[in-house]
């Protein structure tokens, strides 16, 4: 193991999307094949874009299709791939700018690999390993055979792992492996680092990171994205003291749902000793993963948090789009400043250890204007009335119209 990189080490992600996908039989580059209405590369880039500490996203595409890929992933640097996978990774590595210490290499064909997997791989690299790969235990008995098909060995499956991507590397280790001529017959970059003398750690993978190779694989991936009937994501936003939590509780009294309150998550993180107040984006990131889990179970999810900045709002939109569920964005506001101040000054926290913001801190809070589906003035409405308004909006097919009440 090499010296650990600081936790702030910046990340570059190379999404390899140059394959032609002949076994998929789609008549187009594999990364352009649609899954739940979006190309595989869009799904892969969405997950990669959320990794903590991301500095640069690079997509390696077939040379004739560069402009199409640039239109699909406009925030990425798109470069042409090579004849072999190692050539494509080398092209992506060469496109990374300075200041990047950790490189994640991901196959667009593993389009559903979650952001949490990217983060776990990057974190392990920061601990000082040359390379980190996710892998799943092998449950089938594996036979090693010769050219004639005769068995020469039966490896102990307890010691075997089926590896996935994203695979993580220190930039120096990956560059040395590509410069050292160890690419011959290598099926992944971790094998190259291993041959060049680097230490490779395998961490627990994720079933969602399965590779899409055949039409059956594509169907299985689509079924994973197809939520059970009724799964809906309701995102409540607004400054502290406008009534988000009381509204969420009123909704829960009317409809079976999962209430994700970021204050609860943040205090649990503080109690664990991992962070101190203010926690920052950690609570939001945990909320995204919990929401995805419950949406996959067919639950309606109410996300209760300030959602004051575009990054947080975009993350919820990406989550809903990736899961194929309906999204209802609701902003609560209090037009009566005296009433808002009264609420902020008199409310008693119900989470032990969670500090309550003062009226002055609420006024100074970073909060960007936005265009939600529904804006509700809570100044003179009861939580029950607000909940009924939200449920009524859910009963009407989405039209894209923004409503203020």
Coordinates of C-alpha atoms in Angstrom, one line a residue:
X1 CA 0.0 0.0 0.0
X2 CA 1.3 3.5 -0.9
X3 CA 1.0 6.6 1.2
X4 CA -2.6 7.7 1.8
X5 CA -4.0 10.5 -0.2
X6 CA -5.8 13.3 1.6
X7 CA -9.6 13.0 1.9
X8 CA -9.8 16.1 -0.3
X9 CA -8.0 14.4 -3.2
X10 CA -9.7 15.4 -6.4
X11 CA -11.3 12.8 -8.7
X12 CA -11.3 12.3 -12.4
X13 CA -13.7 9.8 -13.9
X14 CA -13.1 8.1 -17.3
X15 CA -16.2 6.5 -18.7
X16 CA -15.3 4.0 -21.4
X17 CA -18.0 4.1 -24.0
X18 CA -16.2 3.2 -27.3
X19 CA -17.5 -0.4 -27.7
X20 CA -19.6 -1.3 -30.7
X21 CA -21.8 -3.8 -28.8
X22 CA -22.0 -6.4 -31.5
X23 CA -23.4 -9.0 -29.0
X24 CA -26.2 -6.7 -28.1
X25 CA -27.2 -6.6 -31.8
X26 CA -28.6 -3.0 -31.6
X27 CA -26.9 -1.8 -34.8
X28 CA -25.3 1.2 -32.9
X29 CA -22.5 1.8 -30.4
X30 CA -23.5 0.0 -27.2
X31 CA -23.3 3.2 -25.1
X32 CA -26.0 4.8 -27.3
X33 CA -28.5 1.9 -26.8
X34 CA -31.5 3.3 -24.9
X35 CA -32.4 2.0 -21.4
X36 CA -35.6 3.4 -19.9
X37 CA -35.6 6.1 -22.5
X38 CA -32.0 7.2 -22.1
X39 CA -28.8 5.9 -23.6
X40 CA -26.5 3.8 -21.4
X41 CA -23.9 6.5 -21.4
X42 CA -26.3 9.0 -19.9
X43 CA -27.1 6.7 -17.0
X44 CA -23.4 6.0 -16.4
X45 CA -22.5 9.7 -16.6
X46 CA -25.3 10.6 -14.1
X47 CA -23.9 8.2 -11.5
X48 CA -20.3 9.3 -12.1
X49 CA -21.2 13.0 -11.9
X50 CA -22.3 12.6 -8.3
X51 CA -19.0 11.2 -6.9
X52 CA -17.6 13.2 -4.1
X53 CA -14.6 15.4 -5.1
X54 CA -15.2 15.1 -8.8
X55 CA -13.0 17.5 -10.8
X56 CA -13.4 16.2 -14.4
X57 CA -15.6 13.7 -16.3
X58 CA -14.2 12.2 -19.5
X59 CA -16.2 10.1 -21.9
X60 CA -14.3 7.9 -24.4
X61 CA -16.5 7.3 -27.5
X62 CA -16.3 5.9 -31.0
X63 CA -14.5 8.3 -33.3
X64 CA -17.4 8.7 -35.8
X65 CA -19.9 9.5 -33.0
X66 CA -18.1 12.2 -31.0
X67 CA -20.6 15.0 -31.6
X68 CA -23.6 12.8 -30.6
X69 CA -21.9 11.9 -27.4
X70 CA -21.0 15.5 -26.7
X71 CA -24.7 16.5 -27.1
X72 CA -25.7 13.7 -24.6
X73 CA -23.1 14.5 -22.0
X74 CA -22.3 18.2 -22.5
X75 CA -20.4 18.6 -19.2
X76 CA -17.9 15.9 -20.1
X77 CA -14.7 16.0 -22.2
X78 CA -15.4 13.6 -25.0
X79 CA -12.5 12.0 -26.8
X80 CA -12.1 9.2 -29.4
X81 CA -11.4 5.7 -28.3
X82 CA -8.9 3.2 -29.8
X83 CA -8.8 -0.2 -31.2
X84 CA -8.7 -2.0 -27.8
X85 CA -10.1 -1.1 -24.4
X86 CA -6.6 -0.3 -23.1
X87 CA -6.2 2.2 -25.9
X88 CA -9.5 3.9 -25.0
X89 CA -8.6 4.1 -21.3
X90 CA -5.2 5.6 -22.3
X91 CA -7.0 8.2 -24.4
X92 CA -9.2 9.1 -21.5
X93 CA -6.3 9.2 -19.1
X94 CA -4.5 11.6 -21.4
X95 CA -7.5 13.9 -21.5
X96 CA -7.5 14.5 -17.7
X97 CA -6.3 17.8 -16.6
X98 CA -3.8 18.6 -13.8
X99 CA -4.6 18.4 -10.1
X100 CA -6.4 15.1 -10.2
X101 CA -5.0 12.5 -7.8
X102 CA -7.6 9.7 -8.0
X103 CA -8.8 8.2 -11.3
X104 CA -11.9 6.1 -11.6
X105 CA -12.3 4.0 -14.8
X106 CA -15.9 2.9 -15.5
X107 CA -17.6 1.0 -18.3
X108 CA -20.7 2.6 -19.7
X109 CA -22.0 -0.9 -20.1
X110 CA -22.4 -1.1 -16.3
X111 CA -24.9 1.8 -16.6
X112 CA -26.7 1.2 -13.3
X113 CA -23.7 1.2 -11.0
X114 CA -24.7 3.6 -8.2
X115 CA -22.9 6.7 -7.1
X116 CA -22.4 5.1 -3.7
X117 CA -20.2 2.5 -5.4
X118 CA -18.1 5.3 -7.0
X119 CA -17.6 6.9 -3.6
X120 CA -16.6 3.7 -1.9
X121 CA -14.0 3.0 -4.5
X122 CA -12.6 6.5 -4.4
X123 CA -12.5 6.5 -0.6
X124 CA -10.5 3.2 -0.6
X125 CA -8.0 4.7 -3.1
X126 CA -7.6 7.7 -0.8
X127 CA -6.6 5.3 2.0
X128 CA -3.4 4.6 0.0
X129 CA -4.0 1.6 -2.3
X130 CA -2.6 1.7 -5.9
X131 CA -5.8 0.2 -7.2
X132 CA -9.3 -0.6 -5.9
X133 CA -11.8 -2.8 -7.6
X134 CA -15.4 -3.7 -6.6
X135 CA -16.2 -7.4 -6.8
X136 CA -18.9 -9.9 -6.0
X137 CA -18.4 -13.4 -4.5
X138 CA -18.6 -16.2 -7.1
X139 CA -21.3 -18.7 -6.2
X140 CA -20.9 -21.2 -9.0
X141 CA -18.1 -23.7 -9.0
X142 CA -15.4 -22.7 -11.5
X143 CA -13.3 -25.1 -13.6
X144 CA -10.0 -24.2 -15.2
X145 CA -9.5 -26.1 -18.5
X146 CA -6.9 -26.6 -21.2
X147 CA -7.2 -26.1 -24.9
X148 CA -8.9 -29.5 -25.3
X149 CA -11.5 -28.7 -22.6
X150 CA -10.0 -31.0 -20.0
X151 CA -10.1 -29.8 -16.4
X152 CA -6.7 -28.8 -15.0
X153 CA -7.9 -27.2 -11.7
X154 CA -10.9 -26.4 -9.6
X155 CA -10.1 -23.1 -7.8
X156 CA -11.5 -22.5 -4.4
X157 CA -14.5 -20.2 -5.1
X158 CA -14.2 -18.6 -1.7
X159 CA -11.1 -16.9 -2.9
X160 CA -12.7 -15.8 -6.2
X161 CA -14.4 -12.5 -7.0
X162 CA -16.2 -11.3 -10.2
X163 CA -14.9 -7.8 -10.6
X164 CA -16.8 -4.8 -11.8
X165 CA -16.3 -1.1 -12.5
X166 CA -15.8 1.6 -11.5
X167 CA -12.2 0.7 -10.7
X168 CA -10.1 3.3 -8.9
X169 CA -6.4 4.1 -9.1
X170 CA -3.9 6.6 -8.0
X171 CA -3.2 8.6 -11.1
X172 CA 0.5 7.8 -10.9
X173 CA -0.1 4.0 -10.6
X174 CA -2.4 3.9 -13.6
X175 CA -0.1 6.0 -15.7
X176 CA 2.8 3.8 -14.8
X177 CA 0.8 0.7 -15.8
X178 CA -0.1 2.2 -19.2
X179 CA 3.4 3.4 -19.8
X180 CA 5.0 0.1 -18.7
X181 CA 3.8 -2.0 -21.6
X182 CA 1.7 -4.3 -19.3
X183 CA -1.5 -4.0 -21.4
X184 CA -1.0 -7.2 -23.3
X185 CA -4.0 -9.6 -22.8
X186 CA -5.2 -7.4 -19.9
X187 CA -9.0 -7.4 -19.6
X188 CA -9.1 -4.6 -17.0
X189 CA -6.8 -1.8 -15.8
X190 CA -6.4 -3.4 -12.3
X191 CA -4.6 -6.4 -14.0
X192 CA -2.2 -3.9 -15.6
X193 CA -1.5 -2.3 -12.2
X194 CA -1.0 -5.7 -10.6
X195 CA 1.5 -6.7 -13.3
X196 CA 3.4 -3.5 -12.8
X197 CA 3.9 -4.3 -9.1
X198 CA 1.0 -2.3 -7.6
X199 CA -1.2 -3.5 -4.8
X200 CA -4.8 -4.1 -5.7
X201 CA -7.6 -4.1 -3.1
X202 CA -11.0 -5.7 -3.8
X203 CA -14.0 -4.3 -2.0
X204 CA -17.6 -5.3 -2.0
X205 CA -19.3 -4.7 -5.3
X206 CA -22.9 -4.0 -6.1
X207 CA -25.5 -6.1 -8.0
X208 CA -26.6 -3.0 -9.9
X209 CA -23.1 -2.8 -11.5
X210 CA -23.8 -5.8 -13.6
X211 CA -22.5 -5.5 -17.2
X212 CA -25.0 -5.2 -20.1
X213 CA -23.8 -7.4 -22.9
X214 CA -26.8 -9.1 -24.4
X215 CA -30.4 -8.2 -25.1
X216 CA -31.4 -10.3 -22.0
X217 CA -29.1 -8.2 -19.9
X218 CA -30.7 -5.0 -21.2
X219 CA -34.2 -6.3 -20.3
X220 CA -33.0 -7.2 -16.8
X221 CA -31.6 -3.7 -16.4
X222 CA -34.9 -2.2 -17.6
X223 CA -36.8 -4.2 -15.1
X224 CA -34.6 -2.8 -12.3
X225 CA -35.4 0.7 -13.3
X226 CA -39.2 0.0 -13.6
X227 CA -40.6 0.8 -10.2
X228 CA -43.7 -0.8 -8.8
X229 CA -46.9 1.1 -9.4
X230 CA -47.3 4.1 -7.1
X231 CA -43.7 5.0 -6.4
X232 CA -43.5 8.8 -6.2
X233 CA -40.8 11.3 -5.0
X234 CA -42.1 14.4 -3.3
X235 CA -39.4 16.9 -2.6
X236 CA -40.2 19.5 0.0
X237 CA -38.1 22.6 0.1
X238 CA -38.1 25.9 1.9
X239 CA -36.3 27.8 4.6
X240 CA -36.3 26.5 8.2
X241 CA -39.5 27.4 10.0
X242 CA -41.9 27.4 7.1
X243 CA -43.5 24.0 8.1
X244 CA -41.8 21.3 6.0
X245 CA -41.6 18.7 8.8
X246 CA -45.2 19.3 10.0
X247 CA -46.4 19.0 6.4
X248 CA -44.5 15.8 5.9
X249 CA -46.1 14.3 9.1
X250 CA -49.5 15.4 7.9
X251 CA -48.8 13.7 4.6
X252 CA -47.8 10.5 6.4
X253 CA -51.0 10.6 8.3
X254 CA -52.9 10.5 5.0
X255 CA -50.8 8.2 2.9
X256 CA -48.3 5.4 3.4
X257 CA -44.9 6.9 2.7
X258 CA -41.3 7.1 3.7
X259 CA -40.4 10.4 5.4
X260 CA -36.7 11.3 4.9
X261 CA -35.8 14.1 7.2
X262 CA -32.3 15.3 6.7
X263 CA -32.0 16.7 10.3
X264 CA -32.4 13.2 11.6
X265 CA -29.8 11.8 9.3
X266 CA -27.3 14.6 10.0
X267 CA -27.7 14.2 13.8
X268 CA -27.1 10.5 13.5
X269 CA -23.9 11.2 11.6
X270 CA -22.8 13.7 14.3
X271 CA -23.6 11.2 17.0
X272 CA -21.5 8.6 15.3
X273 CA -18.5 10.8 15.5
X274 CA -18.0 11.0 11.8
X275 CA -18.8 14.7 11.4
X276 CA -19.6 17.8 13.4
X277 CA -22.3 20.4 12.9
X278 CA -22.7 21.7 10.3
X279 CA -22.5 18.4 8.5
X280 CA -22.6 19.8 4.9
X281 CA -23.7 17.6 2.0
X282 CA -23.3 14.3 3.8
X283 CA -26.9 14.2 5.0
X284 CA -28.2 14.9 1.5
X285 CA -26.1 12.1 0.0
X286 CA -27.4 9.6 2.5
X287 CA -30.9 10.8 1.8
X288 CA -30.5 10.3 -2.0
X289 CA -29.4 6.6 -1.4
X290 CA -32.2 5.9 1.1
X291 CA -34.8 7.5 -1.3
X292 CA -33.6 5.3 -4.2
X293 CA -33.9 2.2 -2.0
X294 CA -37.5 3.0 -1.0
X295 CA -38.6 4.1 -4.4
X296 CA -37.4 0.7 -5.7
X297 CA -39.7 -0.9 -3.2
X298 CA -42.6 1.0 -4.6
X299 CA -42.9 3.5 -1.8
X300 CA -43.8 7.1 -2.0
X301 CA -40.9 9.1 -0.6
X302 CA -41.1 12.6 1.0
X303 CA -37.8 14.4 1.1
X304 CA -37.8 17.0 3.9
X305 CA -34.9 19.4 3.7
X306 CA -34.1 23.0 2.7
X307 CA -33.0 22.1 -0.8
X308 CA -31.6 25.6 -1.1
X309 CA -29.1 25.2 -3.9
X310 CA -29.4 24.1 -7.5
X311 CA -27.0 21.1 -6.9
X312 CA -29.3 19.5 -4.4
X313 CA -32.4 20.1 -6.5
X314 CA -30.7 18.6 -9.6
X315 CA -29.7 15.6 -7.6
X316 CA -33.4 14.8 -6.8
X317 CA -34.4 15.3 -10.4
X318 CA -31.6 13.0 -11.6
X319 CA -32.7 10.4 -9.0
X320 CA -36.4 10.5 -10.1
X321 CA -35.4 10.3 -13.8
X322 CA -33.0 7.4 -13.1
X323 CA -35.7 5.5 -11.2
X324 CA -38.4 6.4 -13.7
X325 CA -40.7 7.7 -11.0
X326 CA -42.9 10.8 -10.8
X327 CA -41.3 13.8 -9.2
X328 CA -43.3 16.5 -7.4
X329 CA -41.2 19.5 -6.3
X330 CA -42.9 21.6 -3.6
X331 CA -41.6 24.8 -2.2
X332 CA -43.1 26.0 1.1
X333 CA -42.8 29.6 2.0
X334 CA -44.2 32.0 4.6
X335 CA -45.2 35.4 3.2
X336 CA -45.9 36.8 6.7
X337 CA -42.4 37.7 8.0
X338 CA -43.6 38.3 11.6
X339 CA -45.2 34.8 11.6
X340 CA -42.1 33.2 10.2
X341 CA -40.0 35.0 12.8
X342 CA -42.3 33.8 15.5
X343 CA -42.1 30.2 14.4
X344 CA -38.3 30.3 14.1
X345 CA -37.9 31.9 17.6
X346 CA -40.4 29.7 19.5
X347 CA -40.0 26.3 18.0
X348 CA -38.5 23.6 20.2
X349 CA -36.2 21.0 18.5
X350 CA -37.3 17.4 18.7
X351 CA -34.0 15.9 17.8
X352 CA -31.6 15.7 20.7
X353 CA -28.3 17.5 19.9
X354 CA -29.6 19.2 16.8
X355 CA -29.1 23.0 17.0
X356 CA -31.9 25.2 15.9
X357 CA -31.0 28.1 13.6
X358 CA -31.8 31.6 14.8
X359 CA -33.9 34.0 12.8
X360 CA -30.8 35.9 11.8
X361 CA -29.2 32.6 10.5
X362 CA -32.3 31.8 8.6
X363 CA -32.3 35.1 6.9
X364 CA -28.6 34.7 6.0
X365 CA -29.1 31.1 4.7
X366 CA -28.0 30.5 1.1
X367 CA -31.2 29.9 -0.8
X368 CA -31.5 30.2 -4.6
X369 CA -34.8 31.0 -6.3
X370 CA -36.3 28.0 -8.2
X371 CA -39.3 26.9 -10.2
X372 CA -40.9 24.0 -8.4
X373 CA -44.1 22.3 -9.5
X374 CA -46.0 23.7 -6.6
X375 CA -45.4 26.7 -4.3
X376 CA -47.5 26.9 -1.1
X377 CA -47.8 29.9 1.3
X378 CA -47.9 28.4 4.8
X379 CA -48.6 31.7 6.5
X380 CA -52.3 31.0 7.1
X381 CA -52.7 27.3 6.2
X382 CA -52.8 24.3 8.6
X383 CA -50.4 21.4 7.9
X384 CA -53.4 19.3 7.0
X385 CA -54.6 21.8 4.4
X386 CA -51.1 21.9 2.9
X387 CA -50.9 18.1 2.8
X388 CA -54.3 17.9 1.1
X389 CA -53.2 20.4 -1.5
X390 CA -50.1 18.3 -2.3
X391 CA -52.1 15.1 -2.5
X392 CA -54.5 16.8 -4.8
X393 CA -51.7 17.8 -7.1
X394 CA -50.5 14.2 -7.2
X395 CA -53.9 13.1 -8.3
X396 CA -53.7 15.2 -11.5
X397 CA -51.4 14.0 -14.3
X398 CA -48.3 16.1 -14.5
X399 CA -48.5 18.9 -17.1
X400 CA -45.3 20.8 -16.3
X401 CA -47.2 23.8 -15.2
X402 CA -45.9 25.6 -12.1
X403 CA -48.6 26.4 -9.5
X404 CA -48.6 28.9 -6.6
X405 CA -51.2 28.6 -3.8

